[in-house]
Amino acid sequence: MSTNSKAVRRGLGLAGLVVALAFSAAATAQAAPAAPATATSSDGVTADCTYVAIRNTVVRSGAGVQYPVVRTKTTGQHMTGPAPCLAFNGWFTVYLSTGTLGYTPAADVRYVG
């Protein structure tokens, strides 16, 4: 076998290796999946949960009817709150525009994201 044909074979092998590495690098350079979007309330507080009032309801200063009403919400109004997006003892925790927390009856709102 001539020296030229060995060099050509070696060159094709090296070229194949370069192409394989280029494809491998391109496959690993793909962007990572985007993080789940979070909602931002009207006062700029980043929230993990969004709720919509399914009937006219109230927001109270504590989780129970013995606490004073601090806001009223009408059907269709959205509210945001912190994670976890679960009702505790029948109440969802929501953000107030003052930056503090309020509580709304779980029966009056629906979790939307």
Coordinates of C-alpha atoms in Angstrom, one line a residue:
M1 CA 0.0 0.0 0.0
S2 CA 1.4 3.4 -0.9
T3 CA 2.2 6.1 1.6
N4 CA -0.4 8.4 -0.1
S5 CA -3.3 6.0 0.3
K6 CA -2.5 5.5 4.0
A7 CA -2.4 9.2 4.5
V8 CA -5.8 9.6 2.7
R9 CA -7.3 6.9 5.0
R10 CA -5.9 8.5 8.1
G11 CA -7.2 11.9 6.9
L12 CA -10.7 10.5 6.4
G13 CA -10.6 8.9 9.8
L14 CA -9.6 12.1 11.4
A15 CA -12.2 14.0 9.4
G16 CA -14.9 11.5 10.6
L17 CA -13.7 12.0 14.2
V18 CA -14.0 15.8 13.9
V19 CA -17.5 15.5 12.4
A20 CA -18.6 13.1 15.2
L21 CA -17.2 15.5 17.9
A22 CA -18.9 18.4 16.3
F23 CA -22.3 16.7 16.4
S24 CA -21.7 15.5 19.9
A25 CA -20.9 19.0 21.1
A26 CA -24.0 20.4 19.3
A27 CA -26.1 17.8 21.1
T28 CA -24.8 18.7 24.5
A29 CA -25.0 22.4 23.9
Q30 CA -28.8 22.4 23.6
A31 CA -30.6 24.8 26.0
A32 CA -31.9 23.4 29.2
P33 CA -35.7 23.3 29.6
A34 CA -37.1 26.6 30.8
A35 CA -38.1 26.9 34.5
P36 CA -41.8 27.0 35.1
A37 CA -43.2 30.4 34.9
T38 CA -44.4 32.1 38.0
A39 CA -47.0 34.8 38.3
T40 CA -46.4 38.3 39.5
S41 CA -49.1 40.1 41.5
S42 CA -50.1 43.6 40.7
D43 CA -47.8 44.9 43.4
G44 CA -44.8 43.1 41.9
V45 CA -44.6 40.2 44.4
T46 CA -43.6 37.0 42.6
A47 CA -46.1 34.3 43.3
D48 CA -46.2 30.6 42.9
C49 CA -49.9 30.1 42.8
T50 CA -52.8 31.8 41.0
Y51 CA -56.4 31.6 42.0
V52 CA -59.6 32.9 40.5
A53 CA -62.7 33.7 42.6
I54 CA -65.6 31.5 41.4
R55 CA -68.1 33.6 43.5
N56 CA -68.0 36.8 45.4
T57 CA -65.7 36.2 48.4
V58 CA -63.6 37.8 51.1
V59 CA -60.0 37.8 52.1
R60 CA -59.4 37.6 55.8
S61 CA -56.4 38.4 58.0
G62 CA -56.3 34.9 59.3
A63 CA -57.5 31.4 58.3
G64 CA -60.9 31.4 59.9
V65 CA -64.2 33.3 60.0
Q66 CA -63.2 34.8 63.4
Y67 CA -60.6 37.0 61.6
P68 CA -61.5 40.4 60.2
V69 CA -62.2 40.8 56.5
V70 CA -59.4 42.8 54.8
R71 CA -60.5 42.6 51.2
T72 CA -63.5 41.6 49.1
K73 CA -63.2 39.9 45.7
T74 CA -65.8 39.6 43.0
T75 CA -66.3 36.6 40.7
G76 CA -63.6 36.3 38.2
Q77 CA -60.9 38.3 40.1
H78 CA -57.5 36.7 40.3
M79 CA -55.4 36.4 43.4
T80 CA -51.8 35.1 43.8
G81 CA -50.2 33.3 46.7
P82 CA -47.1 31.5 47.9
A83 CA -46.4 27.8 47.4
P84 CA -47.5 25.2 48.3
C85 CA -50.7 25.8 46.3
L86 CA -52.8 23.8 48.7
A87 CA -55.7 24.7 51.0
F88 CA -55.1 24.2 54.7
N89 CA -58.2 23.6 56.8
G90 CA -60.3 25.0 53.9
W91 CA -58.3 28.2 53.3
F92 CA -55.8 29.3 50.6
T93 CA -53.1 31.7 51.5
V94 CA -52.9 34.8 49.2
Y95 CA -50.9 37.9 48.9
L96 CA -52.3 41.3 49.7
S97 CA -51.2 44.5 47.9
T98 CA -49.6 45.5 51.2
G99 CA -47.1 42.6 50.9
T100 CA -48.7 40.7 53.8
L101 CA -50.7 37.5 53.6
G102 CA -54.4 37.0 53.6
Y103 CA -56.6 34.0 53.6
T104 CA -59.6 33.2 51.4
P105 CA -62.0 30.3 51.6
A106 CA -61.0 27.4 49.4
A107 CA -64.7 26.8 48.5
D108 CA -64.8 30.3 46.9
V109 CA -61.7 30.1 44.6
R110 CA -60.2 27.8 42.1
Y111 CA -56.5 27.1 41.6
V112 CA -55.5 28.1 38.0
G113 CA -51.8 27.8 38.0

